């Protein structure tokens, strides 16, 4: 497969997942601000901007600044609008390999951003999640399971790990965990699965364990890391008798095993720091994928100007 096409499919997966997960993170933040009147809004918004990699902004952080920088502003590299615009641009470069249905869904989502801006924030977040879920469903039912599909899944899985780590950091930093964790589970579509898995027992520690380590829930970090490893394994043309020649596979495998085999108490003791370490692993794995598969890599800017 041409490296240009492979890179475009990889980044389509990443950008769509980024838009979806940014909407989920904002939904959690806005609900926590509403449901916990004792929370310091400025401190909470500063923490979220830091988690999302935004360091350069003007004025005192508040919920309206969050909506501008992380949702509506297409000039902000961390916004939902920028992610959807970048997904459309990547789709345009790979137009000959995408089905008409996928292209039409992505293009329609991009064109609908101006309408979404006028919605109430919860309605907009729901709209973004529904549109990205629809595009994922179309991709699942129309893409051949060839290298293009594996690059798409690899990008989506790496981004899901990165963004779920940010979501967990947001919940851990919230001053009202009794509000933040149930809201985080619902934002991930995990609340009902969590209640069934833990027989109705609801605690912060178990919520963190479920979103970190559950192998059966597709949005958990361990499940997403395993999915990324499978995609890399499928892209590897020759099997390895020992070790890993693919640096990305080695990085992701090490991140997964460190989570699975360390005591949970050790991980959740300082969860934001652990999640920041995981985000660095995702960035290094993305660099390794680009170096190995994308000969003439395009520039993709994210996290306050950091080029992945």
XYZ file of N, CA, C and O in Angstrom, residues 48-244:
788
model
N -8.023 20.691 33.275
C -8.426 20.036 32.045
C -7.612 20.540 30.858
O -7.186 19.753 30.010
N -7.382 21.843 30.790
C -6.569 22.382 29.696
C -5.162 21.791 29.733
O -4.576 21.473 28.692
N -4.614 21.630 30.939
C -3.294 21.020 31.074
C -3.318 19.563 30.618
O -2.411 19.106 29.904
N -4.354 18.817 31.031
C -4.492 17.417 30.615
C -4.558 17.304 29.097
O -3.993 16.384 28.493
N -5.222 18.263 28.449
C -5.379 18.234 26.995
C -4.193 18.837 26.255
O -4.192 18.920 25.023
N -3.179 19.296 26.992
C -1.974 19.809 26.365
C -2.054 21.249 25.928
O -1.264 21.688 25.099
N -3.005 22.010 26.474
C -3.154 23.427 26.117
C -2.432 24.262 27.160
O -2.821 24.279 28.331
N -1.391 24.954 26.756
C -0.621 25.781 27.683
C -0.738 27.265 27.373
O -0.568 28.110 28.246
N -1.016 27.613 26.109
C -1.018 29.010 25.686
C -2.450 29.497 25.485
O -3.101 29.171 24.493
N -2.950 30.245 26.439
C -4.291 30.817 26.314
C -4.319 32.142 27.069
O -3.476 32.427 27.920
N -5.302 32.976 26.744
C -5.413 34.306 27.323
C -6.659 34.394 28.191
O -7.739 33.966 27.774
N -6.524 34.952 29.380
C -7.669 35.128 30.263
C -7.778 34.026 31.293
O -6.994 33.065 31.307
N -8.767 34.177 32.178
C -8.987 33.192 33.226
C -9.795 32.021 32.673
O -10.857 32.230 32.070
N -9.335 30.793 32.872
C -10.058 29.633 32.330
C -11.445 29.507 32.948
O -11.626 29.659 34.154
N -12.428 29.239 32.098
C -13.785 28.955 32.548
C -14.436 28.025 31.538
O -13.813 27.631 30.542
N -15.679 27.655 31.772
C -16.329 26.672 30.912
C -16.491 27.173 29.488
O -16.462 26.393 28.533
N -16.649 28.487 29.322
C -16.836 29.029 27.978
C -15.525 28.988 27.197
O -15.525 28.756 25.986
N -14.414 29.206 27.891
C -13.113 29.057 27.239
C -12.889 27.610 26.817
O -12.371 27.339 25.725
N -13.291 26.659 27.678
C -13.162 25.249 27.318
C -13.939 24.944 26.040
O -13.435 24.257 25.142
N -15.167 25.435 25.969
C -15.986 25.165 24.786
C -15.360 25.759 23.535
O -15.415 25.164 22.456
N -14.736 26.936 23.668
C -14.101 27.544 22.498
C -12.849 26.776 22.086
O -12.712 26.373 20.926
N -11.945 26.538 23.047
C -10.652 25.928 22.714
C -10.763 24.441 22.381
O -10.002 23.936 21.539
N -11.685 23.732 23.040
C -11.746 22.281 22.890
C -12.893 21.794 22.018
O -12.942 20.605 21.685
N -13.807 22.677 21.643
C -14.946 22.233 20.839
C -15.096 23.013 19.546
O -15.015 22.442 18.451
N -15.304 24.324 19.619
C -15.798 25.075 18.463
C -14.727 25.676 17.560
O -14.957 25.806 16.353
N -13.612 26.086 18.110
C -12.642 26.897 17.369
C -11.814 26.034 16.411
O -10.958 25.258 16.850
N -12.004 26.182 15.085
C -11.239 25.348 14.143
C -9.756 25.689 14.098
O -8.945 24.910 13.586
N -9.391 26.868 14.624
C -7.974 27.258 14.646
C -7.245 26.703 15.865
O -6.023 26.827 15.956
N -7.983 26.134 16.812
C -7.353 25.503 17.971
C -7.050 24.046 17.626
O -7.960 23.273 17.310
N -5.781 23.638 17.641
C -5.440 22.280 17.194
C -5.998 21.169 18.072
O -5.972 20.006 17.683
N -6.536 21.524 19.242
C -7.063 20.503 20.152
C -8.587 20.444 20.132
O -9.184 19.751 20.947
N -9.225 21.146 19.212
C -10.684 21.239 19.226
C -11.330 20.112 18.425
O -10.713 19.503 17.536
N -12.601 19.873 18.728
C -13.393 18.916 17.959
C -13.487 19.359 16.509
O -13.351 18.543 15.585
N -13.722 20.665 16.293
C -13.839 21.180 14.922
C -12.565 20.939 14.129
O -12.617 20.545 12.946
N -11.397 21.138 14.760
C -10.127 20.914 14.062
C -9.935 19.433 13.738
O -9.446 19.084 12.656
N -10.317 18.550 14.660
C -10.154 17.113 14.432
C -11.032 16.644 13.272
O -10.585 15.873 12.407
N -12.279 17.103 13.231
C -13.173 16.701 12.145
C -12.690 17.283 10.822
O -12.725 16.613 9.776
N -12.212 18.522 10.836
C -11.655 19.106 9.622
C -10.435 18.346 9.128
O -10.270 18.126 7.916
N -9.570 17.922 10.050
C -8.380 17.161 9.664
C -8.760 15.773 9.149
O -8.127 15.250 8.223
N -9.801 15.162 9.741
C -10.271 13.857 9.251
C -10.781 13.991 7.815
O -10.533 13.126 6.967
N -11.490 15.067 7.535
C -11.980 15.294 6.165
C -10.818 15.479 5.194
O -10.827 14.944 4.084
N -9.797 16.235 5.616
C -8.651 16.452 4.737
C -7.907 15.143 4.473
O -7.499 14.864 3.336
N -7.726 14.327 5.501
C -7.088 13.026 5.306
C -7.937 12.133 4.409
O -7.409 11.381 3.582
N -9.257 12.212 4.558
C -10.160 11.431 3.708
C -10.052 11.872 2.257
O -10.115 11.051 1.334
N -9.895 13.168 2.034
C -9.755 13.671 0.667
C -8.493 13.127 0.011
O -8.494 12.771 -1.174
N -7.404 13.010 0.792
C -6.158 12.483 0.234
C -6.252 10.994 -0.073
O -5.532 10.490 -0.938
N -7.123 10.287 0.656
C -7.270 8.840 0.437
C -8.588 8.518 -0.258
O -9.100 7.408 -0.141
N -9.122 9.488 -1.002
C -10.473 9.355 -1.551
C -10.636 8.111 -2.413
O -11.691 7.464 -2.399
N -9.592 7.723 -3.150
C -9.724 6.591 -4.071
C -9.857 5.251 -3.359
O -10.272 4.253 -3.967
N -9.509 5.205 -2.077
C -9.588 3.936 -1.339
C -10.796 3.866 -0.401
O -11.077 2.798 0.127
N -11.469 4.980 -0.188
C -12.619 5.003 0.713
C -13.914 4.781 -0.058
O -14.046 5.219 -1.204
N -14.861 4.123 0.581
C -16.174 3.966 -0.041
C -16.880 5.321 -0.087
O -16.586 6.225 0.693
N -17.815 5.444 -1.023
C -18.594 6.676 -1.119
C -19.330 6.964 0.175
O -19.447 8.125 0.596
N -19.802 5.931 0.848
C -20.544 6.114 2.094
C -19.671 6.733 3.185
O -20.123 7.614 3.929
N -18.416 6.270 3.308
C -17.527 6.824 4.335
C -17.228 8.289 4.038
O -17.315 9.153 4.915
N -16.866 8.563 2.773
C -16.550 9.945 2.402
C -17.750 10.857 2.646
O -17.613 11.944 3.210
N -18.934 10.422 2.250
C -20.131 11.243 2.414
C -20.419 11.498 3.897
O -20.795 12.617 4.277
N -20.233 10.487 4.736
C -20.502 10.652 6.170
C -19.520 11.637 6.799
O -19.911 12.494 7.603
N -18.232 11.519 6.461
C -17.233 12.438 7.020
C -17.470 13.855 6.510
O -17.436 14.831 7.280
N -17.745 13.995 5.213
C -17.970 15.317 4.632
C -19.228 15.968 5.216
O -19.238 17.162 5.530
N -20.287 15.186 5.401
C -21.519 15.716 5.983
C -21.301 16.153 7.428
O -21.833 17.182 7.871
N -20.512 15.397 8.167
C -20.194 15.780 9.551
C -19.441 17.101 9.578
O -19.743 17.990 10.392
N -18.471 17.253 8.704
C -17.704 18.502 8.625
C -18.612 19.682 8.279
O -18.529 20.752 8.895
N -19.504 19.490 7.329
C -20.416 20.562 6.918
C -21.435 20.888 8.011
O -21.965 22.006 8.060
N -21.702 19.938 8.903
C -22.663 20.174 9.976
C -22.093 20.874 11.193
O -22.838 21.167 12.139
N -20.787 21.172 11.188
C -20.178 21.801 12.361
C -20.777 23.172 12.657
O -20.930 23.553 13.820
N -21.105 23.932 11.611
C -21.667 25.268 11.842
C -23.019 25.179 12.540
O -23.352 26.003 13.400
N -23.814 24.163 12.192
C -25.097 23.954 12.870
C -24.878 23.477 14.301
O -25.576 23.907 15.234
N -23.908 22.593 14.489
C -23.643 22.053 15.822
C -23.192 23.136 16.788
O -23.453 23.060 17.994
N -22.526 24.152 16.283
C -22.030 25.231 17.145
C -23.174 25.942 17.867
O -23.003 26.446 18.985
N -24.350 25.992 17.237
C -25.498 26.682 17.829
C -26.256 25.805 18.825
O -27.179 26.283 19.488
N -25.894 24.545 18.956
C -26.587 23.648 19.876
C -26.172 23.914 21.321
O -25.111 24.483 21.591
N -27.003 23.470 22.274
C -26.593 23.426 23.664
C -25.421 22.455 23.789
O -25.368 21.457 23.053
N -24.452 22.731 24.684
C -23.275 21.851 24.772
C -23.597 20.363 24.885
O -23.013 19.560 24.139
N -24.518 19.917 25.763
C -24.791 18.475 25.816
C -25.305 17.920 24.488
O -24.972 16.793 24.117
N -26.118 18.723 23.789
C -26.633 18.272 22.496
C -25.522 18.178 21.455
O -25.501 17.266 20.633
N -24.596 19.130 21.499
C -23.482 19.063 20.559
C -22.604 17.845 20.813
O -22.200 17.142 19.883
N -22.311 17.590 22.100
C -21.473 16.440 22.416
C -22.148 15.147 21.935
O -21.490 14.253 21.393
N -23.446 15.045 22.142
C -24.193 13.873 21.685
C -24.159 13.767 20.169
O -23.997 12.663 19.615
N -24.301 14.901 19.493
C -24.246 14.915 18.024
C -22.893 14.413 17.526
O -22.832 13.585 16.609
N -21.798 14.893 18.120
C -20.451 14.457 17.704
C -20.292 12.958 17.931
O -19.796 12.233 17.053
N -20.720 12.471 19.079
C -20.592 11.046 19.376
C -21.417 10.199 18.414
O -20.958 9.147 17.943
N -22.617 10.657 18.096
C -23.461 9.903 17.163
C -22.877 9.888 15.757
O -22.902 8.859 15.076
N -22.355 11.029 15.321
C -21.777 11.091 13.969
C -20.521 10.220 13.857
O -20.350 9.487 12.880
N -19.640 10.287 14.851
C -18.427 9.468 14.767
C -18.761 7.982 14.898
O -18.114 7.148 14.255
N -19.763 7.647 15.710
C -20.182 6.243 15.814
C -20.741 5.754 14.478
O -20.489 4.614 14.066
N -21.497 6.620 13.793
C -22.042 6.238 12.494
C -20.926 6.001 11.472
O -20.941 5.021 10.725
N -19.927 6.885 11.463
C -18.804 6.717 10.528
C -18.050 5.426 10.830
O -17.673 4.676 9.915
N -17.833 5.135 12.119
C -17.153 3.892 12.501
C -17.951 2.672 12.037
O -17.374 1.683 11.563
N -19.270 2.749 12.175
C -20.105 1.643 11.725
C -20.046 1.444 10.222
O -20.005 0.310 9.730
N -20.039 2.552 9.476
C -19.935 2.457 8.015
C -18.587 1.859 7.623
O -18.502 0.999 6.739
N -17.518 2.320 8.289
C -16.192 1.762 7.994
C -16.158 0.264 8.279
O -15.613 -0.525 7.495
N -16.745 -0.136 9.392
C -16.756 -1.546 9.772
C -17.473 -2.409 8.738
O -17.087 -3.555 8.498
N -18.501 -1.858 8.105
C -19.306 -2.664 7.183
C -18.907 -2.510 5.721
O -19.400 -3.256 4.868
N -18.000 -1.566 5.400
C -17.655 -1.354 3.986
C -16.173 -1.507 3.670
O -15.814 -1.594 2.485
N -15.285 -1.539 4.667
C -13.847 -1.631 4.389
C -13.394 -3.085 4.373
O -13.724 -3.859 5.279
N -12.628 -3.433 3.353
C -12.018 -4.764 3.304
C -10.994 -4.893 4.427
O -10.345 -3.914 4.814
N -10.851 -6.112 4.928
C -9.904 -6.341 6.034
C -8.497 -6.541 5.489
O -7.832 -7.555 5.690
N -8.009 -5.508 4.785
C -6.660 -5.525 4.233
C -5.785 -4.567 5.034
O -6.147 -4.155 6.143
N -4.635 -4.187 4.468
C -3.738 -3.305 5.213
C -4.381 -1.965 5.537
O -4.098 -1.373 6.584
N -5.237 -1.472 4.626
C -5.904 -0.202 4.889
C -6.730 -0.251 6.159
O -6.708 0.673 6.983
N -7.461 -1.341 6.344
C -8.259 -1.507 7.561
C -7.374 -1.568 8.799
O -7.684 -0.962 9.836
N -6.249 -2.268 8.696
C -5.366 -2.407 9.860
C -4.741 -1.064 10.240
O -4.577 -0.771 11.429
N -4.388 -0.232 9.243
C -3.875 1.096 9.566
C -4.954 1.963 10.215
O -4.674 2.712 11.157
N -6.174 1.863 9.714
C -7.290 2.609 10.310
C -7.505 2.182 11.760
O -7.633 3.030 12.660
N -7.519 0.879 12.013
C -7.733 0.378 13.368
C -6.557 0.719 14.281
O -6.740 1.009 15.479
N -5.350 0.697 13.738
C -4.173 1.045 14.530
C -4.268 2.493 15.000
O -4.059 2.788 16.187
N -4.586 3.404 14.079
C -4.719 4.808 14.457
C -5.817 5.012 15.483
O -5.636 5.732 16.477
N -6.968 4.378 15.257
C -8.094 4.535 16.180
C -7.751 4.006 17.568
O -8.071 4.635 18.584
N -7.061 2.868 17.623
C -6.755 2.251 18.916
C -5.727 3.053 19.702
O -5.870 3.237 20.918
N -4.684 3.551 19.026
C -3.686 4.371 19.721
C -4.322 5.634 20.263
O -4.074 6.041 21.408
N -5.169 6.266 19.451
C -5.831 7.481 19.919
C -6.782 7.189 21.072
O -6.900 7.982 22.016
N -7.451 6.062 21.031
C -8.379 5.706 22.111
C -7.634 5.521 23.418
O -8.109 5.941 24.479
N -6.463 4.893 23.376
C -5.652 4.754 24.595
C -5.275 6.128 25.132
O -5.440 6.421 26.326
N -4.766 6.985 24.252
C -4.329 8.314 24.662
C -5.471 9.110 25.275
O -5.343 9.702 26.357
N -6.633 9.120 24.608
C -7.737 9.945 25.067
C -8.434 9.355 26.294
O -8.911 10.094 27.161
N -8.503 8.037 26.396
C -9.070 7.435 27.607
C -8.174 7.741 28.803
O -8.664 7.981 29.919
N -6.853 7.769 28.577
C -5.935 8.159 29.654
C -6.217 9.590 30.102
O -6.196 9.900 31.301
N -6.502 10.474 29.159
C -6.828 11.863 29.509
C -8.155 11.947 30.261
O -8.321 12.741 31.191
N -9.112 11.129 29.835
C -10.408 11.100 30.507
C -10.253 10.624 31.950
O -10.855 11.184 32.880
N -9.440 9.607 32.174
C -9.201 9.109 33.533
C -8.478 10.156 34.378
O -8.766 10.309 35.567
N -7.548 10.887 33.761
C -6.864 11.958 34.489
C -7.855 13.032 34.909
O -7.794 13.552 36.028
N -8.785 13.372 34.013
C -9.795 14.376 34.326
C -10.642 13.941 35.515
O -10.916 14.723 36.429
N -11.068 12.676 35.530
C -11.876 12.163 36.629
C -11.084 12.136 37.928
O -11.602 12.471 39.002
N -9.809 11.740 37.857
C -8.994 11.639 39.070
C -8.721 13.003 39.690
O -8.584 13.121 40.910
N -8.648 14.054 38.848
C -8.356 15.394 39.348
C -9.585 16.115 39.862
O -9.478 17.148 40.521
N -10.782 15.588 39.541
C -12.011 16.249 39.962
C -12.120 16.242 41.485
O -11.765 15.266 42.155
N -12.639 17.332 42.039
C -12.744 17.437 43.503
C -13.892 16.613 44.055
O -13.948 16.337 45.246
N -14.832 16.217 43.185
C -15.967 15.432 43.646
C -16.006 14.080 42.967
O -16.764 13.875 42.021
N -15.171 13.110 43.383
C -15.111 11.825 42.705
C -16.433 11.076 42.691
O -16.699 10.276 41.810
N -17.283 11.337 43.724
C -18.572 10.661 43.751
C -19.440 11.092 42.571
O -20.385 10.398 42.196
N -19.136 12.251 41.980
C -19.808 12.709 40.762
C -19.006 12.312 39.529
O -19.543 11.842 38.528
N -17.671 12.483 39.584
C -16.821 12.350 38.401
C -16.786 10.927 37.850
O -16.881 10.724 36.639
N -16.651 9.910 38.716
C -16.471 8.558 38.206
C -17.730 7.987 37.563
O -17.653 7.425 36.465
N -18.911 8.110 38.183
C -20.115 7.651 37.468
C -20.325 8.386 36.155
O -20.730 7.788 35.149
N -20.025 9.698 36.135
C -20.169 10.472 34.903
C -19.171 9.997 33.858
O -19.493 9.906 32.673
N -17.947 9.688 34.297
C -16.927 9.187 33.369
C -17.335 7.843 32.776
O -17.173 7.607 31.578
N -17.863 6.954 33.600
C -18.335 5.662 33.097
C -19.434 5.854 32.052
O -19.430 5.201 31.007
N -20.362 6.762 32.328
C -21.441 7.009 31.367
C -20.900 7.632 30.083
O -21.362 7.320 28.981
N -19.921 8.520 30.202
C -19.338 9.153 29.020
C -18.662 8.124 28.118
O -18.636 8.279 26.892
N -18.123 7.077 28.718
C -17.481 6.005 27.938
C -18.482 4.950 27.464
O -18.075 3.971 26.834
N -19.752 5.125 27.794
C -20.740 4.093 27.476
C -20.519 2.835 28.282
O -20.911 1.738 27.874
N -19.886 2.993 29.464
C -19.436 1.831 30.234
C -20.262 1.575 31.488
O -20.033 0.570 32.163
N -21.193 2.455 31.814
C -21.843 2.356 33.123
C -22.594 1.034 33.303
O -22.435 0.346 34.317
N -23.404 0.661 32.311
C -24.190 -0.568 32.435
C -23.281 -1.802 32.460
O -23.487 -2.734 33.242
N -22.251 -1.802 31.604
C -21.311 -2.930 31.603
C -20.570 -3.025 32.930
O -20.332 -4.125 33.448
N -20.216 -1.877 33.497
C -19.531 -1.853 34.786
C -20.428 -2.405 35.897
O -19.988 -3.223 36.715
N -21.689 -1.981 35.926
C -22.620 -2.438 36.961
C -22.814 -3.954 36.873
O -22.840 -4.666 37.887
N -22.911 -4.459 35.632
C -23.060 -5.918 35.478
C -21.804 -6.645 35.921
O -21.870 -7.690 36.569
N -20.636 -6.110 35.557
C -19.377 -6.783 35.893
C -19.133 -6.824 37.391
O -18.598 -7.808 37.917
N -19.542 -5.767 38.116
C -19.253 -5.683 39.548
C -20.493 -5.897 40.413
O -20.495 -5.550 41.585
N -21.537 -6.463 39.810
C -22.747 -6.848 40.540
C -23.349 -5.682 41.325
O -23.789 -5.819 42.465
N -23.329 -4.496 40.710
C -23.964 -3.342 41.322
C -23.114 -2.600 42.335
O -23.543 -1.582 42.870
N -21.917 -3.080 42.623
C -21.031 -2.388 43.569
C -20.378 -1.223 42.841
O -19.751 -1.395 41.800
N -20.536 -0.032 43.391
C -20.084 1.189 42.719
C -19.048 1.888 43.588
O -19.366 2.427 44.643
N -17.769 1.860 43.159
C -16.725 2.564 43.898
C -15.732 3.152 42.902
O -15.616 2.686 41.767
N -15.011 4.200 43.341
C -14.057 4.868 42.465
C -12.950 3.919 42.014
O -12.556 3.901 40.847
N -12.440 3.129 42.951
C -11.342 2.210 42.647
C -11.762 1.200 41.581
O -11.018 0.926 40.637
N -12.956 0.654 41.719
C -13.412 -0.345 40.755
C -13.742 0.278 39.404
O -13.545 -0.346 38.363
N -14.233 1.520 39.414
C -14.469 2.217 38.151
C -13.152 2.423 37.405
O -13.061 2.199 36.194
N -12.123 2.835 38.128
C -10.806 3.011 37.507
C -10.274 1.677 36.988
O -9.717 1.602 35.885
N -10.428 0.616 37.785
C -9.973 -0.708 37.363
C -10.664 -1.140 36.080
O -10.032 -1.667 35.158
N -11.974 -0.904 35.984
C -12.737 -1.327 34.805
C -12.243 -0.600 33.561
O -12.008 -1.231 32.514
N -12.075 0.722 33.643
C -11.664 1.492 32.468
C -10.189 1.301 32.126
O -9.783 1.518 30.988
N -9.402 0.876 33.099
C -7.991 0.598 32.837
C -7.759 -0.817 32.314
O -7.054 -1.008 31.311
N -8.360 -1.817 32.962
C -7.878 -3.182 32.830
C -8.865 -4.194 32.261
O -8.459 -5.334 31.982
N -10.135 -3.834 32.095
C -11.100 -4.835 31.648
C -10.807 -5.250 30.201
O -10.849 -4.433 29.286
N -10.533 -6.545 29.985
C -10.158 -7.029 28.652
C -11.359 -7.170 27.732
O -11.196 -7.274 26.514
N -12.560 -7.196 28.275
C -13.757 -7.434 27.470
C -14.467 -6.151 27.060
O -15.338 -6.195 26.196
N -14.131 -5.037 27.703
C -14.789 -3.779 27.343
C -13.937 -3.040 26.311
O -12.775 -2.723 26.579
N -14.477 -2.733 25.131
C -13.632 -2.257 24.019
C -13.028 -0.874 24.213
O -12.074 -0.531 23.505
N -13.538 -0.080 25.159
C -12.965 1.244 25.362
C -11.966 1.274 26.521
O -11.412 2.332 26.822
N -11.728 0.154 27.166
C -10.736 0.150 28.235
C -9.339 0.297 27.635
O -9.099 -0.012 26.470
N -8.410 0.761 28.462
C -7.057 1.001 27.961
C -6.372 -0.302 27.557
O -5.752 -0.390 26.490
N -6.485 -1.333 28.379
C -5.845 -2.613 28.055
C -6.435 -3.215 26.780
O -5.704 -3.721 25.918
N -7.745 -3.155 26.619
C -8.383 -3.679 25.413
C -7.932 -2.916 24.169
O -7.660 -3.510 23.125
N -7.822 -1.597 24.277
C -7.397 -0.786 23.131
C -5.931 -1.036 22.787
O -5.562 -1.071 21.610
N -5.090 -1.205 23.803
C -3.684 -1.534 23.542
C -3.571 -2.883 22.832
O -2.779 -3.043 21.887
N -4.362 -3.851 23.276
C -4.340 -5.170 22.631
C -4.809 -5.076 21.184
O -4.256 -5.748 20.291
N -5.810 -4.244 20.920
C -6.306 -4.050 19.550
C -5.228 -3.430 18.664
O -5.039 -3.829 17.511
N -4.498 -2.460 19.199
C -3.402 -1.848 18.444
C -2.299 -2.866 18.154
O -1.738 -2.899 17.044
N -1.995 -3.722 19.129
C -0.986 -4.764 18.914
C -1.427 -5.741 17.832
O -0.618 -6.178 17.003
N -2.714 -6.098 17.817
C -3.215 -7.009 16.773
C -3.090 -6.379 15.391
O -2.720 -7.055 14.424
N -3.388 -5.089 15.295
C -3.266 -4.407 14.002
C -1.817 -4.408 13.525
O -1.534 -4.675 12.348
N -0.891 -4.139 14.422
C 0.526 -4.150 14.050
C 0.976 -5.550 13.660
O 1.762 -5.726 12.710
N 0.501 -6.551 14.377
C 0.850 -7.925 14.059
C 0.349 -8.307 12.663
O 1.039 -8.993 11.902
N -0.844 -7.846 12.306
C -1.388 -8.129 10.977
C -0.628 -7.400 9.874
O -0.595 -7.860 8.726
N -0.032 -6.257 10.208
C 0.744 -5.506 9.221
C 2.151 -6.067 9.030
O 2.809 -5.760 8.042
N 2.606 -6.859 9.980
C 3.945 -7.445 9.907
C 3.934 -8.577 8.899
O 3.256 -9.585 9.075
N 4.670 -8.427 7.808
C 4.629 -9.422 6.731
C 5.327 -10.717 7.103
O 4.929 -11.803 6.674
N 6.399 -10.643 7.884
C 7.143 -11.850 8.265
C 7.091 -12.020 9.773
O 7.350 -11.085 10.523
N 6.753 -13.207 10.215
C 6.673 -13.468 11.650
C 8.045 -13.465 12.297
O 9.048 -13.793 11.679
N 8.082 -13.087 13.554
C 9.329 -13.064 14.322
C 9.409 -14.299 15.203
O 8.454 -14.624 15.908
N 10.538 -14.984 15.162
C 10.716 -16.145 16.032
C 10.989 -15.713 17.460
O 10.720 -16.455 18.405
N 11.548 -14.526 17.632
C 11.805 -14.034 18.990
C 11.807 -12.511 18.969
O 12.207 -11.892 17.983
N 11.338 -11.919 20.063
C 11.357 -10.466 20.183
C 10.430 -9.784 19.202
O 9.551 -10.403 18.595
N 10.640 -8.475 19.039
C 9.831 -7.668 18.143
C 10.739 -6.751 17.341
O 11.523 -5.991 17.908
